[in-house]
């Protein structure tokens, strides 16, 4: 039957010659970096990255001009509304037996998507820790750069950004913002319709669930181990009790959710809500600079701390341009690219590098960056709470859909 | 001879991908997908589908939106037609509605969201000038549970479409003379039109109406912008499953796609049945001989509804333009407090690349479609009609009636297996499927109504059939050909799902970008893509009408309509 369909389709293709990708030679060896640089020259890297945030898209475009100039690499940002699309693509290619010449070269990834790809053997590597700029990465005091939602990265992905949950609020309207999950519930009851979190199928929405779960659960260590059928309901119970009370008090009474962080921020700009959250501590300041939200907006972290993690980039096992993909990843970890990324008027994403490992000039450049009016200092942000094991996110999102996804 | 094979090739390109895709969807729905190592048929996917939370609601909302959109759009068009036929308003409506037809669905959806959301233009006006709330009220208008916003967005597009279809049908129904007779027998304008003209034109509008029904039931892009989310409509749910890295969900997606297909088939059958009942009662009403039918109120209603459709469409367009230049635009300001060109400047490079992709795909799609259609029509001229009119039309409408997602899902897997995913060829094949019907519909009337004696004279003078076509008939039909090309290109530019599923990574277009950006909530960027999406088809239509005038400026009677 399948042969028949394929034939039919070939006829439809009007006899046009199909592009056949030749199976190429041996895997590139990241330990021989000069050879990688040589091979990378002239390649085009298709970087599949979530594109819901203009500032990040602009940063990726900047990276494109840099790698073109420095390494002769053409970088194409394949814009995704959900990282899962890229993972799905690689999985489909694997299923179709395409073990080389794959269409995805680089993925911005973390958490469950990484865990899934690692487990299924869909990633190229290890390579990340052989990249020259990895030596600047703060592996000592930022354990998240080597442990992605508790899953060891094993050199299969390179860290490029630090993220931490902050809540933002309009200080002109909210005089005493809530500083814990419980206080948030009290606040939401007093101000119905003025707080929202994104749909948990989006990572920020899912992280909000994990934040509340981490705060409410008596046994926090349990979340660092994989979720199992036996105690899932028991562990999740406090979260459902909480959400049963919170959901009717949400924006639109929980009948619709913002799609992602940018959509949520727009609601604040439109004064539909007074309180929201972000995974980027500098996001509010950047949005103030762009006049998207009022300049009275400030951020806070909960007294018990908030969840933080690192964002990574990984290369699929069958990527067509693995050499150039590694070079781009390496550039993303360079002090230059990290400095640019932390620019509060640009992306505003926090660096993964250790200041101690940089030169005096580089350190000074980082120190000279102004924090925006709404950005907390490192001390105020405090150490972040660890991400639960990815299985919690996957299961919690599914369970949430069953409970609250049909209103 | 190429012309001889044109219909066969056209049919293969039109039906082939649909059938191949449907088979590729049907097999996994019953558990068969050899690439994933499953060849034992099973009903597992259906059991999983049935246990999906909110499935029934998804289905009901899709049905609700599909039927109500079709009913309301048709009612509005009939009302407009009845109330304005034979008056100056008729030409006015035609001229006002045609441009709306050129605006892609996604752009209309984006604009509508700008207008009707609680923080949108309408509430801002209310708040500023009529003492409305100082803050946007917490109302679920966009993404509402029952899909009313989605329906409104669809109606804005379907009314112009059906009106133009009505327009095309009127001459064949000999409507002018029929109305004169009806009027002389004492029938009112409305009653006369409904009783004499409508029964004659409706049979020719049936397929377009069914296409509207099928589209409303299966639409994805507009639903992504305006549709419900808790849960989403069935087609959006299917897309979510396709995009999930868990390949097991492909089986569920396939089963859901088959369900979608059944829903559309069932809905069409239901529509045709109800049509028969309406016909039965309608005949009794016609034979009743009443000479009037709410003459005054119908005309008032037509005026109000027509103005409303136009006002909302215009407001949507205006909102898009304003947002693309807005810097700060806080609620409840009715205008941005500061304008900037930075939005456009920042997006220019990216937009240019996407525009180039869109235009290239559209041009190739339009050109292939046009060539094939000319081939088919020319074969009719040379060898006579080769198939009964109604069978041909049904085949032609097949890609418009079968839900896109139902066969694109299967087609996507096929393209990956054949190694042509992410290629220009794959995009082209899927776009041609959707553009061909419109090109054919647009060109067949002028082609068939052309006086056959021009060709005879040319042949008598010794020209070959090909020369008669190229030197005599085509130049005379240039205007119609360009219009058909423009329509084909506009259809191609508006396509979201075909591009998204077979080649989103290598061939992103302004339309896939608009939908991706709409997930980000940055209205400024979104507005830019919505506007570009609108401007390109407009430019196409403008060129199609001005080019003949320029080319034939020295030939009397050929430059103008």
Tab-separated table of N, CA and C in Angstrom, chain B residues 300-369:
chain	number	residue	atom	x	y	z
B	300	UNK	N	-33.920	48.254	5.498
B	300	UNK	CA	-33.210	48.910	6.602
B	300	UNK	C	-32.177	47.957	7.183
B	301	UNK	N	-32.606	46.711	7.405
B	301	UNK	CA	-31.694	45.719	7.976
B	301	UNK	C	-30.485	45.522	7.075
B	302	UNK	N	-30.730	45.438	5.763
B	302	UNK	CA	-29.625	45.252	4.821
B	302	UNK	C	-28.639	46.401	4.925
B	303	UNK	N	-29.190	47.613	5.009
B	303	UNK	CA	-28.317	48.782	5.119
B	303	UNK	C	-27.463	48.705	6.376
B	304	UNK	N	-28.108	48.367	7.480
B	304	UNK	CA	-27.393	48.321	8.754
B	304	UNK	C	-26.321	47.235	8.735
B	305	UNK	N	-26.717	46.030	8.307
B	305	UNK	CA	-25.767	44.912	8.314
B	305	UNK	C	-24.610	45.188	7.362
B	306	UNK	N	-24.938	45.662	6.168
B	306	UNK	CA	-23.892	45.961	5.188
B	306	UNK	C	-22.908	46.982	5.737
B	307	UNK	N	-23.461	48.043	6.339
B	307	UNK	CA	-22.602	49.087	6.887
B	307	UNK	C	-21.740	48.528	8.019
B	308	UNK	N	-22.343	47.641	8.822
B	308	UNK	CA	-21.620	47.068	9.961
B	308	UNK	C	-20.431	46.229	9.492
B	309	UNK	N	-20.691	45.373	8.500
B	309	UNK	CA	-19.613	44.522	7.978
B	309	UNK	C	-18.476	45.393	7.466
B	310	UNK	N	-18.848	46.406	6.693
B	310	UNK	CA	-17.830	47.288	6.130
B	310	UNK	C	-17.096	48.062	7.216
B	311	UNK	N	-17.857	48.568	8.188
B	311	UNK	CA	-17.248	49.382	9.240
B	311	UNK	C	-16.260	48.546	10.050
B	312	UNK	N	-16.643	47.310	10.377
B	312	UNK	CA	-15.741	46.475	11.167
B	312	UNK	C	-14.495	46.133	10.361
B	313	UNK	N	-14.696	45.807	9.077
B	313	UNK	CA	-13.540	45.489	8.231
B	313	UNK	C	-12.616	46.696	8.126
B	314	UNK	N	-13.215	47.878	7.916
B	314	UNK	CA	-12.410	49.096	7.792
B	314	UNK	C	-11.708	49.397	9.117
B	315	UNK	N	-12.451	49.232	10.224
B	315	UNK	CA	-11.866	49.478	11.542
B	315	UNK	C	-10.696	48.541	11.810
B	316	UNK	N	-10.860	47.284	11.392
B	316	UNK	CA	-9.786	46.313	11.602
B	316	UNK	C	-8.532	46.739	10.850
B	317	UNK	N	-8.757	47.164	9.599
B	317	UNK	CA	-7.628	47.586	8.778
B	317	UNK	C	-6.946	48.809	9.384
B	318	UNK	N	-7.769	49.747	9.836
B	318	UNK	CA	-7.237	50.971	10.440
B	318	UNK	C	-6.413	50.640	11.687
B	319	UNK	N	-6.959	49.737	12.505
B	319	UNK	CA	-6.252	49.366	13.733
B	319	UNK	C	-4.891	48.750	13.406
B	320	UNK	N	-4.861	47.948	12.346
B	320	UNK	CA	-3.591	47.322	11.950
B	320	UNK	C	-2.579	48.389	11.555
B	321	UNK	N	-3.037	49.346	10.737
B	321	UNK	CA	-2.135	50.402	10.285
B	321	UNK	C	-1.601	51.183	11.482
B	322	UNK	N	-2.502	51.568	12.391
B	322	UNK	CA	-2.087	52.362	13.552
B	322	UNK	C	-1.077	51.601	14.418
B	323	UNK	N	-1.391	50.327	14.700
B	323	UNK	CA	-0.480	49.563	15.569
B	323	UNK	C	0.899	49.412	14.954
B	324	UNK	N	0.956	49.317	13.608
B	324	UNK	CA	2.265	49.100	12.991
B	324	UNK	C	3.168	50.319	13.164
B	325	UNK	N	2.569	51.476	13.441
B	325	UNK	CA	3.376	52.690	13.643
B	325	UNK	C	3.360	53.162	15.094
B	326	UNK	N	2.690	52.407	15.970
B	326	UNK	CA	2.511	52.884	17.343
B	326	UNK	C	3.768	52.662	18.177
B	327	UNK	N	4.049	53.611	19.050
B	327	UNK	CA	5.072	53.378	20.060
B	327	UNK	C	4.322	53.091	21.364
B	328	UNK	N	3.956	54.147	22.099
B	328	UNK	CA	3.141	53.931	23.292
B	328	UNK	C	1.673	54.091	22.904
B	329	UNK	N	0.853	53.133	23.282
B	329	UNK	CA	-0.579	53.235	23.005
B	329	UNK	C	-1.333	52.584	24.155
B	330	UNK	N	-1.517	53.399	25.186
B	330	UNK	CA	-2.119	52.886	26.412
B	330	UNK	C	-3.628	52.939	26.351
B	331	UNK	N	-4.248	52.026	27.063
B	331	UNK	CA	-5.678	52.120	27.295
B	331	UNK	C	-5.919	53.320	28.200
B	332	UNK	N	-6.918	54.183	28.022
B	332	UNK	CA	-7.937	54.122	26.980
B	332	UNK	C	-7.682	55.098	25.825
B	333	UNK	N	-6.441	55.410	25.505
B	333	UNK	CA	-6.190	56.313	24.383
B	333	UNK	C	-6.766	55.730	23.091
B	334	UNK	N	-7.460	56.582	22.337
B	334	UNK	CA	-8.010	56.066	21.080
B	334	UNK	C	-6.970	56.104	19.970
B	335	UNK	N	-5.937	56.925	20.182
B	335	UNK	CA	-4.840	56.951	19.218
B	335	UNK	C	-3.535	56.742	19.985
B	336	UNK	N	-2.503	56.213	19.316
B	336	UNK	CA	-1.216	56.074	20.002
B	336	UNK	C	-0.731	57.441	20.477
B	337	UNK	N	-0.098	57.508	21.659
B	337	UNK	CA	0.386	58.804	22.137
B	337	UNK	C	1.703	59.156	21.469
B	338	UNK	N	2.401	58.172	20.916
B	338	UNK	CA	3.574	58.489	20.114
B	338	UNK	C	3.702	57.488	18.968
B	339	UNK	N	4.098	58.004	17.830
B	339	UNK	CA	4.288	57.142	16.662
B	339	UNK	C	5.771	56.933	16.425
B	340	UNK	N	6.119	55.836	15.747
B	340	UNK	CA	7.518	55.594	15.441
B	340	UNK	C	7.640	54.756	14.179
B	341	UNK	N	8.728	54.987	13.454
B	341	UNK	CA	8.991	54.165	12.281
B	341	UNK	C	9.868	52.978	12.640
B	342	UNK	N	10.251	52.919	13.938
B	342	UNK	CA	11.210	51.896	14.361
B	342	UNK	C	10.651	50.490	14.192
B	343	UNK	N	9.333	50.338	14.388
B	343	UNK	CA	8.734	49.012	14.224
B	343	UNK	C	9.028	48.479	12.830
B	344	UNK	N	8.786	49.322	11.844
B	344	UNK	CA	8.980	48.913	10.451
B	344	UNK	C	10.459	48.735	10.143
B	345	UNK	N	11.266	49.718	10.603
B	345	UNK	CA	12.701	49.620	10.300
B	345	UNK	C	13.282	48.335	10.866
B	346	UNK	N	12.891	48.027	12.122
B	346	UNK	CA	13.440	46.850	12.785
B	346	UNK	C	13.066	45.554	12.078
B	347	UNK	N	11.934	45.552	11.405
B	347	UNK	CA	11.417	44.308	10.836
B	347	UNK	C	11.720	44.194	9.347
B	348	UNK	N	12.284	45.275	8.768
B	348	UNK	CA	12.414	45.351	7.323
B	348	UNK	C	13.178	44.182	6.712
B	349	UNK	N	14.337	43.858	7.311
B	349	UNK	CA	15.194	42.841	6.708
B	349	UNK	C	14.466	41.498	6.667
B	350	UNK	N	13.961	41.126	7.811
B	350	UNK	CA	13.235	39.872	7.914
B	350	UNK	C	12.025	39.872	6.972
B	351	UNK	N	11.301	40.976	6.990
B	351	UNK	CA	10.083	41.061	6.192
B	351	UNK	C	10.393	40.933	4.700
B	352	UNK	N	11.519	41.498	4.288
B	352	UNK	CA	11.868	41.429	2.871
B	352	UNK	C	12.101	39.977	2.445
B	353	UNK	N	12.827	39.236	3.293
B	353	UNK	CA	13.066	37.824	2.966
B	353	UNK	C	11.751	37.053	2.863
B	354	UNK	N	10.873	37.296	3.849
B	354	UNK	CA	9.615	36.563	3.864
B	354	UNK	C	8.746	36.949	2.678
B	355	UNK	N	8.772	38.238	2.346
B	355	UNK	CA	8.006	38.711	1.190
B	355	UNK	C	8.502	38.019	-0.069
B	356	UNK	N	9.836	37.929	-0.182
B	356	UNK	CA	10.411	37.295	-1.363
B	356	UNK	C	9.928	35.842	-1.448
B	357	UNK	N	9.967	35.125	-0.313
B	357	UNK	CA	9.456	33.747	-0.297
B	357	UNK	C	8.006	33.692	-0.741
B	358	UNK	N	7.182	34.546	-0.110
B	358	UNK	CA	5.753	34.549	-0.407
B	358	UNK	C	5.512	34.800	-1.888
B	359	UNK	N	6.206	35.806	-2.427
B	359	UNK	CA	5.973	36.181	-3.821
B	359	UNK	C	6.425	35.078	-4.768
B	360	UNK	N	7.576	34.491	-4.458
B	360	UNK	CA	8.110	33.432	-5.313
B	360	UNK	C	7.135	32.257	-5.363
B	361	UNK	N	6.695	31.851	-4.177
B	361	UNK	CA	5.751	30.725	-4.114
B	361	UNK	C	4.463	31.084	-4.832
B	362	UNK	N	3.970	32.296	-4.576
B	362	UNK	CA	2.699	32.716	-5.159
B	362	UNK	C	2.801	32.801	-6.678
B	363	UNK	N	3.901	33.346	-7.148
B	363	UNK	CA	4.066	33.520	-8.584
B	363	UNK	C	4.133	32.160	-9.280
B	364	UNK	N	4.935	31.266	-8.707
B	364	UNK	CA	5.052	29.931	-9.300
B	364	UNK	C	3.714	29.204	-9.254
B	365	UNK	N	3.039	29.298	-8.095
B	365	UNK	CA	1.735	28.654	-7.950
B	365	UNK	C	0.755	29.208	-8.976
B	366	UNK	N	0.695	30.538	-9.046
B	366	UNK	CA	-0.236	31.190	-9.955
B	366	UNK	C	0.069	30.839	-11.405
B	367	UNK	N	1.344	30.838	-11.740
B	367	UNK	CA	1.725	30.581	-13.130
B	367	UNK	C	1.377	29.148	-13.535
B	368	UNK	N	1.734	28.196	-12.668
B	368	UNK	CA	1.408	26.796	-12.979
B	368	UNK	C	-0.106	26.625	-13.091
B	369	UNK	N	-0.808	27.191	-12.122
B	369	UNK	CA	-2.265	27.088	-12.125
B	369	UNK	C	-2.849	27.680	-13.391
